[in-house]
mmCIF file with all atom_site columns, C-alpha atoms in Angstrom:
data_model
loop_
_atom_site.group_PDB
_atom_site.id
_atom_site.type_symbol
_atom_site.label_atom_id
_atom_site.label_alt_id
_atom_site.label_comp_id
_atom_site.label_asym_id
_atom_site.label_entity_id
_atom_site.label_seq_id
_atom_site.pdbx_PDB_ins_code
_atom_site.Cartn_x
_atom_site.Cartn_y
_atom_site.Cartn_z
_atom_site.occupancy
_atom_site.B_iso_or_equiv
_atom_site.pdbx_formal_charge
_atom_site.auth_seq_id
_atom_site.auth_comp_id
_atom_site.auth_asym_id
_atom_site.auth_atom_id
_atom_site.pdbx_PDB_model_num
ATOM 1   C CA . UNK A 1 1   ? 11.331  19.764  -10.287 1.00 47.00 ? 1   UNK A CA 1
ATOM 2   C CA . UNK A 1 2   ? 9.959   18.038  -13.368 1.00 52.00 ? 2   UNK A CA 1
ATOM 3   C CA . UNK A 1 3   ? 8.253   14.748  -12.844 1.00 78.00 ? 3   UNK A CA 1
ATOM 4   C CA . UNK A 1 4   ? 9.769   11.786  -14.589 1.00 95.00 ? 4   UNK A CA 1
ATOM 5   C CA . UNK A 1 5   ? 7.983   10.746  -17.791 1.00 97.00 ? 5   UNK A CA 1
ATOM 6   C CA . UNK A 1 6   ? 6.021   7.513   -17.917 1.00 97.00 ? 6   UNK A CA 1
ATOM 7   C CA . UNK A 1 7   ? 3.457   6.269   -20.444 1.00 97.00 ? 7   UNK A CA 1
ATOM 8   C CA . UNK A 1 8   ? -0.080  6.840   -19.214 1.00 96.00 ? 8   UNK A CA 1
ATOM 9   C CA . UNK A 1 9   ? -1.100  3.260   -19.875 1.00 97.00 ? 9   UNK A CA 1
ATOM 10  C CA . UNK A 1 10  ? 0.110   -0.133  -21.006 1.00 98.00 ? 10  UNK A CA 1
ATOM 11  C CA . UNK A 1 11  ? -1.718  -3.388  -21.440 1.00 97.00 ? 11  UNK A CA 1
ATOM 12  C CA . UNK A 1 12  ? -1.038  -7.039  -21.944 1.00 97.00 ? 12  UNK A CA 1
ATOM 13  C CA . UNK A 1 13  ? -2.672  -10.435 -21.832 1.00 97.00 ? 13  UNK A CA 1
ATOM 14  C CA . UNK A 1 14  ? -2.120  -12.978 -19.071 1.00 97.00 ? 14  UNK A CA 1
ATOM 15  C CA . UNK A 1 15  ? 1.207   -14.721 -19.504 1.00 97.00 ? 15  UNK A CA 1
ATOM 16  C CA . UNK A 1 16  ? 2.684   -11.988 -21.663 1.00 97.00 ? 16  UNK A CA 1
ATOM 17  C CA . UNK A 1 17  ? 5.462   -9.567  -20.719 1.00 97.00 ? 17  UNK A CA 1
ATOM 18  C CA . UNK A 1 18  ? 5.205   -5.789  -20.614 1.00 98.00 ? 18  UNK A CA 1
ATOM 19  C CA . UNK A 1 19  ? 7.696   -3.010  -20.048 1.00 98.00 ? 19  UNK A CA 1
ATOM 20  C CA . UNK A 1 20  ? 7.047   0.404   -18.511 1.00 98.00 ? 20  UNK A CA 1
ATOM 21  C CA . UNK A 1 21  ? 9.549   3.167   -19.181 1.00 98.00 ? 21  UNK A CA 1
ATOM 22  C CA . UNK A 1 22  ? 10.573  6.055   -16.953 1.00 98.00 ? 22  UNK A CA 1
ATOM 23  C CA . UNK A 1 23  ? 12.479  8.833   -18.676 1.00 98.00 ? 23  UNK A CA 1
ATOM 24  C CA . UNK A 1 24  ? 14.420  11.503  -16.864 1.00 97.00 ? 24  UNK A CA 1
ATOM 25  C CA . UNK A 1 25  ? 17.650  13.381  -17.373 1.00 96.00 ? 25  UNK A CA 1
ATOM 26  C CA . UNK A 1 26  ? 21.316  13.088  -16.533 1.00 95.00 ? 26  UNK A CA 1
ATOM 27  C CA . UNK A 1 27  ? 20.513  14.910  -13.294 1.00 95.00 ? 27  UNK A CA 1
ATOM 28  C CA . UNK A 1 28  ? 18.312  12.131  -12.029 1.00 96.00 ? 28  UNK A CA 1
ATOM 29  C CA . UNK A 1 29  ? 17.746  8.744   -13.694 1.00 97.00 ? 29  UNK A CA 1
ATOM 30  C CA . UNK A 1 30  ? 20.897  8.926   -15.805 1.00 96.00 ? 30  UNK A CA 1
ATOM 31  C CA . UNK A 1 31  ? 23.142  10.183  -13.047 1.00 96.00 ? 31  UNK A CA 1
ATOM 32  C CA . UNK A 1 32  ? 22.313  7.878   -10.169 1.00 96.00 ? 32  UNK A CA 1
ATOM 33  C CA . UNK A 1 33  ? 21.412  4.246   -9.573  1.00 96.00 ? 33  UNK A CA 1
ATOM 34  C CA . UNK A 1 34  ? 18.653  5.242   -7.178  1.00 97.00 ? 34  UNK A CA 1
ATOM 35  C CA . UNK A 1 35  ? 15.581  4.445   -9.256  1.00 98.00 ? 35  UNK A CA 1
ATOM 36  C CA . UNK A 1 36  ? 12.670  2.775   -7.519  1.00 98.00 ? 36  UNK A CA 1
ATOM 37  C CA . UNK A 1 37  ? 9.350   1.394   -8.715  1.00 98.00 ? 37  UNK A CA 1
ATOM 38  C CA . UNK A 1 38  ? 6.083   1.209   -6.806  1.00 98.00 ? 38  UNK A CA 1
ATOM 39  C CA . UNK A 1 39  ? 2.846   -0.660  -7.417  1.00 98.00 ? 39  UNK A CA 1
ATOM 40  C CA . UNK A 1 40  ? -0.420  0.851   -6.249  1.00 98.00 ? 40  UNK A CA 1
ATOM 41  C CA . UNK A 1 41  ? -3.829  -0.763  -6.336  1.00 97.00 ? 41  UNK A CA 1
ATOM 42  C CA . UNK A 1 42  ? -6.842  1.575   -6.091  1.00 95.00 ? 42  UNK A CA 1
ATOM 43  C CA . UNK A 1 43  ? -7.485  2.749   -2.562  1.00 94.00 ? 43  UNK A CA 1
ATOM 44  C CA . UNK A 1 44  ? -4.287  1.178   -1.251  1.00 97.00 ? 44  UNK A CA 1
ATOM 45  C CA . UNK A 1 45  ? -0.897  2.483   -0.201  1.00 97.00 ? 45  UNK A CA 1
ATOM 46  C CA . UNK A 1 46  ? 1.980   2.063   -2.667  1.00 98.00 ? 46  UNK A CA 1
ATOM 47  C CA . UNK A 1 47  ? 4.190   -1.033  -2.467  1.00 98.00 ? 47  UNK A CA 1
ATOM 48  C CA . UNK A 1 48  ? 7.907   -1.060  -3.232  1.00 98.00 ? 48  UNK A CA 1
ATOM 49  C CA . UNK A 1 49  ? 8.640   -3.424  -6.123  1.00 98.00 ? 49  UNK A CA 1
ATOM 50  C CA . UNK A 1 50  ? 12.163  -2.461  -7.270  1.00 98.00 ? 50  UNK A CA 1
ATOM 51  C CA . UNK A 1 51  ? 14.897  -0.378  -5.625  1.00 98.00 ? 51  UNK A CA 1
ATOM 52  C CA . UNK A 1 52  ? 18.262  0.883   -6.879  1.00 97.00 ? 52  UNK A CA 1
ATOM 53  C CA . UNK A 1 53  ? 17.314  0.200   -10.509 1.00 97.00 ? 53  UNK A CA 1
ATOM 54  C CA . UNK A 1 54  ? 17.151  -3.575  -10.459 1.00 98.00 ? 54  UNK A CA 1
ATOM 55  C CA . UNK A 1 55  ? 16.872  -4.977  -6.938  1.00 98.00 ? 55  UNK A CA 1
ATOM 56  C CA . UNK A 1 56  ? 13.773  -6.706  -5.617  1.00 98.00 ? 56  UNK A CA 1
ATOM 57  C CA . UNK A 1 57  ? 12.776  -6.458  -1.950  1.00 97.00 ? 57  UNK A CA 1
ATOM 58  C CA . UNK A 1 58  ? 12.114  -9.702  -0.163  1.00 95.00 ? 58  UNK A CA 1
ATOM 59  C CA . UNK A 1 59  ? 8.702   -11.066 -1.061  1.00 96.00 ? 59  UNK A CA 1
ATOM 60  C CA . UNK A 1 60  ? 8.391   -9.440  -4.469  1.00 97.00 ? 60  UNK A CA 1
ATOM 61  C CA . UNK A 1 61  ? 7.882   -11.893 -7.310  1.00 97.00 ? 61  UNK A CA 1
ATOM 62  C CA . UNK A 1 62  ? 10.826  -12.629 -9.616  1.00 97.00 ? 62  UNK A CA 1
ATOM 63  C CA . UNK A 1 63  ? 8.460   -11.763 -12.459 1.00 98.00 ? 63  UNK A CA 1
ATOM 64  C CA . UNK A 1 64  ? 9.267   -8.126  -11.708 1.00 98.00 ? 64  UNK A CA 1
ATOM 65  C CA . UNK A 1 65  ? 12.600  -6.800  -12.945 1.00 98.00 ? 65  UNK A CA 1
ATOM 66  C CA . UNK A 1 66  ? 14.201  -3.410  -13.453 1.00 98.00 ? 66  UNK A CA 1
ATOM 67  C CA . UNK A 1 67  ? 16.899  -1.985  -15.667 1.00 98.00 ? 67  UNK A CA 1
ATOM 68  C CA . UNK A 1 68  ? 18.331  1.303   -16.878 1.00 98.00 ? 68  UNK A CA 1
ATOM 69  C CA . UNK A 1 69  ? 19.894  2.615   -20.058 1.00 97.00 ? 69  UNK A CA 1
ATOM 70  C CA . UNK A 1 70  ? 21.054  6.206   -20.165 1.00 97.00 ? 70  UNK A CA 1
ATOM 71  C CA . UNK A 1 71  ? 18.330  8.483   -18.875 1.00 97.00 ? 71  UNK A CA 1
ATOM 72  C CA . UNK A 1 72  ? 15.587  5.859   -19.100 1.00 98.00 ? 72  UNK A CA 1
ATOM 73  C CA . UNK A 1 73  ? 14.732  3.234   -16.511 1.00 98.00 ? 73  UNK A CA 1
ATOM 74  C CA . UNK A 1 74  ? 12.401  0.349   -17.202 1.00 98.00 ? 74  UNK A CA 1
ATOM 75  C CA . UNK A 1 75  ? 10.186  -2.004  -15.251 1.00 98.00 ? 75  UNK A CA 1
ATOM 76  C CA . UNK A 1 76  ? 9.432   -5.343  -16.876 1.00 98.00 ? 76  UNK A CA 1
ATOM 77  C CA . UNK A 1 77  ? 6.718   -7.673  -15.685 1.00 98.00 ? 77  UNK A CA 1
ATOM 78  C CA . UNK A 1 78  ? 6.840   -11.147 -17.165 1.00 98.00 ? 78  UNK A CA 1
ATOM 79  C CA . UNK A 1 79  ? 4.134   -13.781 -17.061 1.00 97.00 ? 79  UNK A CA 1
ATOM 80  C CA . UNK A 1 80  ? 1.401   -11.195 -16.491 1.00 98.00 ? 80  UNK A CA 1
ATOM 81  C CA . UNK A 1 81  ? -1.222  -12.148 -13.946 1.00 97.00 ? 81  UNK A CA 1
ATOM 82  C CA . UNK A 1 82  ? -4.583  -10.522 -13.268 1.00 97.00 ? 82  UNK A CA 1
ATOM 83  C CA . UNK A 1 83  ? -3.393  -9.246  -9.883  1.00 97.00 ? 83  UNK A CA 1
ATOM 84  C CA . UNK A 1 84  ? -0.660  -7.241  -11.611 1.00 98.00 ? 84  UNK A CA 1
ATOM 85  C CA . UNK A 1 85  ? -3.321  -4.821  -12.846 1.00 98.00 ? 85  UNK A CA 1
ATOM 86  C CA . UNK A 1 86  ? -2.500  -1.625  -10.984 1.00 98.00 ? 86  UNK A CA 1
ATOM 87  C CA . UNK A 1 87  ? -0.765  1.726   -11.280 1.00 98.00 ? 87  UNK A CA 1
ATOM 88  C CA . UNK A 1 88  ? 3.024   1.796   -11.365 1.00 98.00 ? 88  UNK A CA 1
ATOM 89  C CA . UNK A 1 89  ? 5.159   4.766   -10.394 1.00 98.00 ? 89  UNK A CA 1
ATOM 90  C CA . UNK A 1 90  ? 8.888   5.325   -10.781 1.00 98.00 ? 90  UNK A CA 1
ATOM 91  C CA . UNK A 1 91  ? 11.029  7.694   -8.762  1.00 98.00 ? 91  UNK A CA 1
ATOM 92  C CA . UNK A 1 92  ? 14.658  8.745   -8.770  1.00 97.00 ? 92  UNK A CA 1
ATOM 93  C CA . UNK A 1 93  ? 17.088  10.628  -6.603  1.00 96.00 ? 93  UNK A CA 1
ATOM 94  C CA . UNK A 1 94  ? 18.169  13.908  -8.195  1.00 96.00 ? 94  UNK A CA 1
ATOM 95  C CA . UNK A 1 95  ? 21.220  16.152  -8.064  1.00 95.00 ? 95  UNK A CA 1
ATOM 96  C CA . UNK A 1 96  ? 19.064  18.690  -6.194  1.00 94.00 ? 96  UNK A CA 1
ATOM 97  C CA . UNK A 1 97  ? 18.464  16.202  -3.361  1.00 95.00 ? 97  UNK A CA 1
ATOM 98  C CA . UNK A 1 98  ? 14.836  15.696  -4.283  1.00 96.00 ? 98  UNK A CA 1
ATOM 99  C CA . UNK A 1 99  ? 12.821  12.605  -5.189  1.00 96.00 ? 99  UNK A CA 1
ATOM 100 C CA . UNK A 1 100 ? 10.343  13.292  -7.999  1.00 96.00 ? 100 UNK A CA 1
ATOM 101 C CA . UNK A 1 101 ? 7.888   10.611  -9.069  1.00 97.00 ? 101 UNK A CA 1
ATOM 102 C CA . UNK A 1 102 ? 6.821   9.759   -12.567 1.00 97.00 ? 102 UNK A CA 1
ATOM 103 C CA . UNK A 1 103 ? 3.257   10.533  -13.533 1.00 96.00 ? 103 UNK A CA 1
ATOM 104 C CA . UNK A 1 104 ? 2.272   6.891   -13.182 1.00 97.00 ? 104 UNK A CA 1
ATOM 105 C CA . UNK A 1 105 ? 1.306   4.144   -15.624 1.00 97.00 ? 105 UNK A CA 1
ATOM 106 C CA . UNK A 1 106 ? -1.938  2.217   -15.519 1.00 98.00 ? 106 UNK A CA 1
ATOM 107 C CA . UNK A 1 107 ? -1.386  -1.429  -16.338 1.00 98.00 ? 107 UNK A CA 1
ATOM 108 C CA . UNK A 1 108 ? -4.387  -3.262  -17.710 1.00 97.00 ? 108 UNK A CA 1
ATOM 109 C CA . UNK A 1 109 ? -4.345  -7.046  -17.897 1.00 97.00 ? 109 UNK A CA 1
ATOM 110 C CA . UNK A 1 110 ? -6.648  -7.914  -20.774 1.00 92.00 ? 110 UNK A CA 1
ATOM 111 C CA . UNK B 2 1   ? 4.886   -5.862  12.922  1.00 94.00 ? 1   UNK B CA 1
ATOM 112 C CA . UNK B 2 2   ? 6.360   -2.794  11.263  1.00 95.00 ? 2   UNK B CA 1
ATOM 113 C CA . UNK B 2 3   ? 3.656   -0.159  11.054  1.00 97.00 ? 3   UNK B CA 1
ATOM 114 C CA . UNK B 2 4   ? 3.091   3.517   10.320  1.00 98.00 ? 4   UNK B CA 1
ATOM 115 C CA . UNK B 2 5   ? -0.118  5.252   11.360  1.00 98.00 ? 5   UNK B CA 1
ATOM 116 C CA . UNK B 2 6   ? -0.887  8.775   10.195  1.00 98.00 ? 6   UNK B CA 1
ATOM 117 C CA . UNK B 2 7   ? -3.293  11.176  11.868  1.00 97.00 ? 7   UNK B CA 1
ATOM 118 C CA . UNK B 2 8   ? -4.191  14.851  11.891  1.00 97.00 ? 8   UNK B CA 1
ATOM 119 C CA . UNK B 2 9   ? -5.829  15.254  8.510   1.00 97.00 ? 9   UNK B CA 1
ATOM 120 C CA . UNK B 2 10  ? -9.068  17.124  7.991   1.00 97.00 ? 10  UNK B CA 1
ATOM 121 C CA . UNK B 2 11  ? -10.770 20.098  6.408   1.00 98.00 ? 11  UNK B CA 1
ATOM 122 C CA . UNK B 2 12  ? -8.973  23.447  6.603   1.00 97.00 ? 12  UNK B CA 1
ATOM 123 C CA . UNK B 2 13  ? -9.564  26.813  4.949   1.00 97.00 ? 13  UNK B CA 1
ATOM 124 C CA . UNK B 2 14  ? -7.109  28.267  2.458   1.00 97.00 ? 14  UNK B CA 1
ATOM 125 C CA . UNK B 2 15  ? -4.338  30.037  4.302   1.00 98.00 ? 15  UNK B CA 1
ATOM 126 C CA . UNK B 2 16  ? -4.808  27.849  7.347   1.00 98.00 ? 16  UNK B CA 1
ATOM 127 C CA . UNK B 2 17  ? -2.483  25.405  9.100   1.00 98.00 ? 17  UNK B CA 1
ATOM 128 C CA . UNK B 2 18  ? -2.531  21.741  9.955   1.00 98.00 ? 18  UNK B CA 1
ATOM 129 C CA . UNK B 2 19  ? -0.111  19.380  11.691  1.00 98.00 ? 19  UNK B CA 1
ATOM 130 C CA . UNK B 2 20  ? 0.115   15.769  10.609  1.00 98.00 ? 20  UNK B CA 1
ATOM 131 C CA . UNK B 2 21  ? 1.557   12.998  12.771  1.00 98.00 ? 21  UNK B CA 1
ATOM 132 C CA . UNK B 2 22  ? 2.861   9.559   11.915  1.00 98.00 ? 22  UNK B CA 1
ATOM 133 C CA . UNK B 2 23  ? 3.306   7.035   14.715  1.00 98.00 ? 23  UNK B CA 1
ATOM 134 C CA . UNK B 2 24  ? 5.902   4.373   13.980  1.00 98.00 ? 24  UNK B CA 1
ATOM 135 C CA . UNK B 2 25  ? 6.176   0.935   15.538  1.00 97.00 ? 25  UNK B CA 1
ATOM 136 C CA . UNK B 2 26  ? 7.962   -2.352  15.001  1.00 97.00 ? 26  UNK B CA 1
ATOM 137 C CA . UNK B 2 27  ? 11.371  -0.930  14.052  1.00 96.00 ? 27  UNK B CA 1
ATOM 138 C CA . UNK B 2 28  ? 14.095  1.288   15.494  1.00 96.00 ? 28  UNK B CA 1
ATOM 139 C CA . UNK B 2 29  ? 12.702  4.656   14.447  1.00 97.00 ? 29  UNK B CA 1
ATOM 140 C CA . UNK B 2 30  ? 15.918  6.574   15.058  1.00 96.00 ? 30  UNK B CA 1
ATOM 141 C CA . UNK B 2 31  ? 17.832  4.461   12.506  1.00 96.00 ? 31  UNK B CA 1
ATOM 142 C CA . UNK B 2 32  ? 15.816  5.478   9.460   1.00 97.00 ? 32  UNK B CA 1
ATOM 143 C CA . UNK B 2 33  ? 15.089  8.563   7.420   1.00 97.00 ? 33  UNK B CA 1
ATOM 144 C CA . UNK B 2 34  ? 11.379  9.255   7.092   1.00 98.00 ? 34  UNK B CA 1
ATOM 145 C CA . UNK B 2 35  ? 9.352   10.994  4.412   1.00 98.00 ? 35  UNK B CA 1
ATOM 146 C CA . UNK B 2 36  ? 5.963   12.379  3.470   1.00 98.00 ? 36  UNK B CA 1
ATOM 147 C CA . UNK B 2 37  ? 4.433   11.625  0.071   1.00 98.00 ? 37  UNK B CA 1
ATOM 148 C CA . UNK B 2 38  ? 1.052   12.926  -1.056  1.00 98.00 ? 38  UNK B CA 1
ATOM 149 C CA . UNK B 2 39  ? -1.509  12.007  -3.665  1.00 98.00 ? 39  UNK B CA 1
ATOM 150 C CA . UNK B 2 40  ? -4.171  14.400  -4.867  1.00 97.00 ? 40  UNK B CA 1
ATOM 151 C CA . UNK B 2 41  ? -7.539  12.809  -5.686  1.00 96.00 ? 41  UNK B CA 1
ATOM 152 C CA . UNK B 2 42  ? -7.240  10.834  -8.912  1.00 94.00 ? 42  UNK B CA 1
ATOM 153 C CA . UNK B 2 43  ? -3.622  11.920  -9.397  1.00 95.00 ? 43  UNK B CA 1
ATOM 154 C CA . UNK B 2 44  ? -0.159  10.466  -9.064  1.00 95.00 ? 44  UNK B CA 1
ATOM 155 C CA . UNK B 2 45  ? 2.285   10.376  -6.180  1.00 97.00 ? 45  UNK B CA 1
ATOM 156 C CA . UNK B 2 46  ? 4.198   13.507  -5.202  1.00 97.00 ? 46  UNK B CA 1
ATOM 157 C CA . UNK B 2 47  ? 7.170   13.456  -2.854  1.00 97.00 ? 47  UNK B CA 1
ATOM 158 C CA . UNK B 2 48  ? 6.770   16.210  -0.259  1.00 98.00 ? 48  UNK B CA 1
ATOM 159 C CA . UNK B 2 49  ? 9.584   16.064  2.273   1.00 98.00 ? 49  UNK B CA 1
ATOM 160 C CA . UNK B 2 50  ? 12.249  13.888  3.905   1.00 98.00 ? 50  UNK B CA 1
ATOM 161 C CA . UNK B 2 51  ? 14.048  14.084  7.245   1.00 97.00 ? 51  UNK B CA 1
ATOM 162 C CA . UNK B 2 52  ? 17.272  12.236  7.974   1.00 96.00 ? 52  UNK B CA 1
ATOM 163 C CA . UNK B 2 53  ? 17.558  9.602   10.687  1.00 95.00 ? 53  UNK B CA 1
ATOM 164 C CA . UNK B 2 54  ? 19.144  12.082  13.091  1.00 94.00 ? 54  UNK B CA 1
ATOM 165 C CA . UNK B 2 55  ? 16.732  14.858  12.195  1.00 93.00 ? 55  UNK B CA 1
ATOM 166 C CA . UNK B 2 56  ? 19.649  17.066  11.279  1.00 95.00 ? 56  UNK B CA 1
ATOM 167 C CA . UNK B 2 57  ? 18.870  17.270  7.572   1.00 96.00 ? 57  UNK B CA 1
ATOM 168 C CA . UNK B 2 58  ? 15.597  18.041  5.880   1.00 97.00 ? 58  UNK B CA 1
ATOM 169 C CA . UNK B 2 59  ? 14.561  18.163  2.226   1.00 97.00 ? 59  UNK B CA 1
ATOM 170 C CA . UNK B 2 60  ? 11.485  19.634  0.551   1.00 97.00 ? 60  UNK B CA 1
ATOM 171 C CA . UNK B 2 61  ? 9.756   19.717  -2.803  1.00 96.00 ? 61  UNK B CA 1
ATOM 172 C CA . UNK B 2 62  ? 9.684   23.174  -4.385  1.00 96.00 ? 62  UNK B CA 1
ATOM 173 C CA . UNK B 2 63  ? 5.885   23.174  -4.128  1.00 96.00 ? 63  UNK B CA 1
ATOM 174 C CA . UNK B 2 64  ? 5.967   23.186  -0.313  1.00 98.00 ? 64  UNK B CA 1
ATOM 175 C CA . UNK B 2 65  ? 9.350   24.695  0.602   1.00 97.00 ? 65  UNK B CA 1
ATOM 176 C CA . UNK B 2 66  ? 8.907   27.622  2.948   1.00 97.00 ? 66  UNK B CA 1
ATOM 177 C CA . UNK B 2 67  ? 5.362   26.563  3.912   1.00 98.00 ? 67  UNK B CA 1
ATOM 178 C CA . UNK B 2 68  ? 5.857   23.052  5.313   1.00 98.00 ? 68  UNK B CA 1
ATOM 179 C CA . UNK B 2 69  ? 8.183   21.869  8.081   1.00 98.00 ? 69  UNK B CA 1
ATOM 180 C CA . UNK B 2 70  ? 9.146   18.270  8.810   1.00 98.00 ? 70  UNK B CA 1
ATOM 181 C CA . UNK B 2 71  ? 10.317  17.072  12.213  1.00 98.00 ? 71  UNK B CA 1
ATOM 182 C CA . UNK B 2 72  ? 10.600  13.941  14.315  1.00 98.00 ? 72  UNK B CA 1
ATOM 183 C CA . UNK B 2 73  ? 10.420  13.018  17.991  1.00 97.00 ? 73  UNK B CA 1
ATOM 184 C CA . UNK B 2 74  ? 12.524  9.941   18.619  1.00 95.00 ? 74  UNK B CA 1
ATOM 185 C CA . UNK B 2 75  ? 11.280  9.601   22.205  1.00 96.00 ? 75  UNK B CA 1
ATOM 186 C CA . UNK B 2 76  ? 7.747   9.191   20.863  1.00 97.00 ? 76  UNK B CA 1
ATOM 187 C CA . UNK B 2 77  ? 8.656   7.382   17.613  1.00 97.00 ? 77  UNK B CA 1
ATOM 188 C CA . UNK B 2 78  ? 6.646   9.983   15.762  1.00 98.00 ? 78  UNK B CA 1
ATOM 189 C CA . UNK B 2 79  ? 7.107   11.933  12.529  1.00 98.00 ? 79  UNK B CA 1
ATOM 190 C CA . UNK B 2 80  ? 5.428   15.290  11.982  1.00 98.00 ? 80  UNK B CA 1
ATOM 191 C CA . UNK B 2 81  ? 4.523   17.546  9.078   1.00 98.00 ? 81  UNK B CA 1
ATOM 192 C CA . UNK B 2 82  ? 3.588   21.126  9.939   1.00 98.00 ? 82  UNK B CA 1
ATOM 193 C CA . UNK B 2 83  ? 1.691   22.634  7.042   1.00 98.00 ? 83  UNK B CA 1
ATOM 194 C CA . UNK B 2 84  ? 1.158   26.396  6.910   1.00 98.00 ? 84  UNK B CA 1
ATOM 195 C CA . UNK B 2 85  ? -0.334  28.765  4.320   1.00 98.00 ? 85  UNK B CA 1
ATOM 196 C CA . UNK B 2 86  ? -2.322  25.897  2.884   1.00 98.00 ? 86  UNK B CA 1
ATOM 197 C CA . UNK B 2 87  ? -3.674  26.107  -0.654  1.00 98.00 ? 87  UNK B CA 1
ATOM 198 C CA . UNK B 2 88  ? -6.380  24.237  -2.531  1.00 97.00 ? 88  UNK B CA 1
ATOM 199 C CA . UNK B 2 89  ? -3.677  22.389  -4.444  1.00 97.00 ? 89  UNK B CA 1
ATOM 200 C CA . UNK B 2 90  ? -2.397  20.892  -1.182  1.00 98.00 ? 90  UNK B CA 1
ATOM 201 C CA . UNK B 2 91  ? -5.566  18.793  -1.018  1.00 98.00 ? 91  UNK B CA 1
ATOM 202 C CA . UNK B 2 92  ? -4.417  15.180  -1.018  1.00 98.00 ? 92  UNK B CA 1
ATOM 203 C CA . UNK B 2 93  ? -3.920  11.973  0.904   1.00 98.00 ? 93  UNK B CA 1
ATOM 204 C CA . UNK B 2 94  ? -0.695  12.346  2.849   1.00 98.00 ? 94  UNK B CA 1
ATOM 205 C CA . UNK B 2 95  ? 1.344   9.192   3.388   1.00 98.00 ? 95  UNK B CA 1
ATOM 206 C CA . UNK B 2 96  ? 4.320   8.811   5.665   1.00 98.00 ? 96  UNK B CA 1
ATOM 207 C CA . UNK B 2 97  ? 6.970   6.376   4.505   1.00 98.00 ? 97  UNK B CA 1
ATOM 208 C CA . UNK B 2 98  ? 10.087  4.735   5.923   1.00 97.00 ? 98  UNK B CA 1
ATOM 209 C CA . UNK B 2 99  ? 13.355  4.595   4.017   1.00 97.00 ? 99  UNK B CA 1
ATOM 210 C CA . UNK B 2 100 ? 14.404  1.072   3.103   1.00 96.00 ? 100 UNK B CA 1
ATOM 211 C CA . UNK B 2 101 ? 18.000  1.284   4.246   1.00 94.00 ? 101 UNK B CA 1
ATOM 212 C CA . UNK B 2 102 ? 19.325  2.229   7.631   1.00 94.00 ? 102 UNK B CA 1
ATOM 213 C CA . UNK B 2 103 ? 21.226  5.460   7.386   1.00 86.00 ? 103 UNK B CA 1
ATOM 214 C CA . UNK B 2 104 ? 20.216  6.290   3.826   1.00 88.00 ? 104 UNK B CA 1
ATOM 215 C CA . UNK B 2 105 ? 17.733  8.855   2.608   1.00 88.00 ? 105 UNK B CA 1
ATOM 216 C CA . UNK B 2 106 ? 15.927  9.830   -0.608  1.00 89.00 ? 106 UNK B CA 1
ATOM 217 C CA . UNK B 2 107 ? 16.284  6.272   -1.846  1.00 92.00 ? 107 UNK B CA 1
ATOM 218 C CA . UNK B 2 108 ? 13.376  3.839   -1.579  1.00 97.00 ? 108 UNK B CA 1
ATOM 219 C CA . UNK B 2 109 ? 10.411  3.537   0.757   1.00 97.00 ? 109 UNK B CA 1
ATOM 220 C CA . UNK B 2 110 ? 9.621   0.041   1.987   1.00 97.00 ? 110 UNK B CA 1
ATOM 221 C CA . UNK B 2 111 ? 6.915   0.789   4.546   1.00 97.00 ? 111 UNK B CA 1
ATOM 222 C CA . UNK B 2 112 ? 3.981   3.139   3.996   1.00 98.00 ? 112 UNK B CA 1
ATOM 223 C CA . UNK B 2 113 ? 1.125   4.193   6.208   1.00 98.00 ? 113 UNK B CA 1
ATOM 224 C CA . UNK B 2 114 ? -2.470  4.106   5.032   1.00 97.00 ? 114 UNK B CA 1
ATOM 225 C CA . UNK B 2 115 ? -2.570  7.871   4.674   1.00 97.00 ? 115 UNK B CA 1
ATOM 226 C CA . UNK B 2 116 ? -4.533  10.773  6.100   1.00 98.00 ? 116 UNK B CA 1
ATOM 227 C CA . UNK B 2 117 ? -6.736  13.029  3.972   1.00 98.00 ? 117 UNK B CA 1
ATOM 228 C CA . UNK B 2 118 ? -6.186  16.773  3.924   1.00 98.00 ? 118 UNK B CA 1
ATOM 229 C CA . UNK B 2 119 ? -8.802  18.952  2.266   1.00 98.00 ? 119 UNK B CA 1
ATOM 230 C CA . UNK B 2 120 ? -8.158  22.658  1.759   1.00 98.00 ? 120 UNK B CA 1
ATOM 231 C CA . UNK B 2 121 ? -11.395 24.418  0.935   1.00 96.00 ? 121 UNK B CA 1
ATOM 232 C CA . UNK B 2 122 ? -13.520 27.337  2.033   1.00 95.00 ? 122 UNK B CA 1
#
């Protein structure tokens, strides 16, 4: 079960937009619309930000959006705010009925 | 308020066993699949195991299959993780998590507990 591939870090200034990628294979990201994204602040439990590629749970800011092209899913955060600084993890259902996570991306708001 | 509260973590020697519990409240426990996700110190999230809403289906990561067992007690609204043959690499915070959709599984987790720490060391 290979973890999905995410960049180790991304950064942006307040007000800017950033995109975090999550690359898998046709057996996971590319084969199913069951990609989720989680935000985790240090010492806290993860928080669901996006489910099923592009859907936001109630209460999540519209600044967060998700998409997918082929075997790569993406999380875009627009209008960056200081409180967005956190780790972000993607996950996807797989053809083996497992749910691997990406390695995580640290977002720094400059 | 929807809440998950883990317990049972602690220090255990390599080769030992531990049983984690997760008490659920604020939702109809029997309607949702439940999962365990762990996070080693300073590392990323790792999905460990999922059990269906009925308890009839279980799923495991390769790293724990054959050593860990997941179960649930609907009468007590509690999820369990029995961990046997523990290794140093099992050291992590263990979170329990609720599936977002009723009746689905291995999809998205909308509610997480605060986690319980498991340390495997001699």
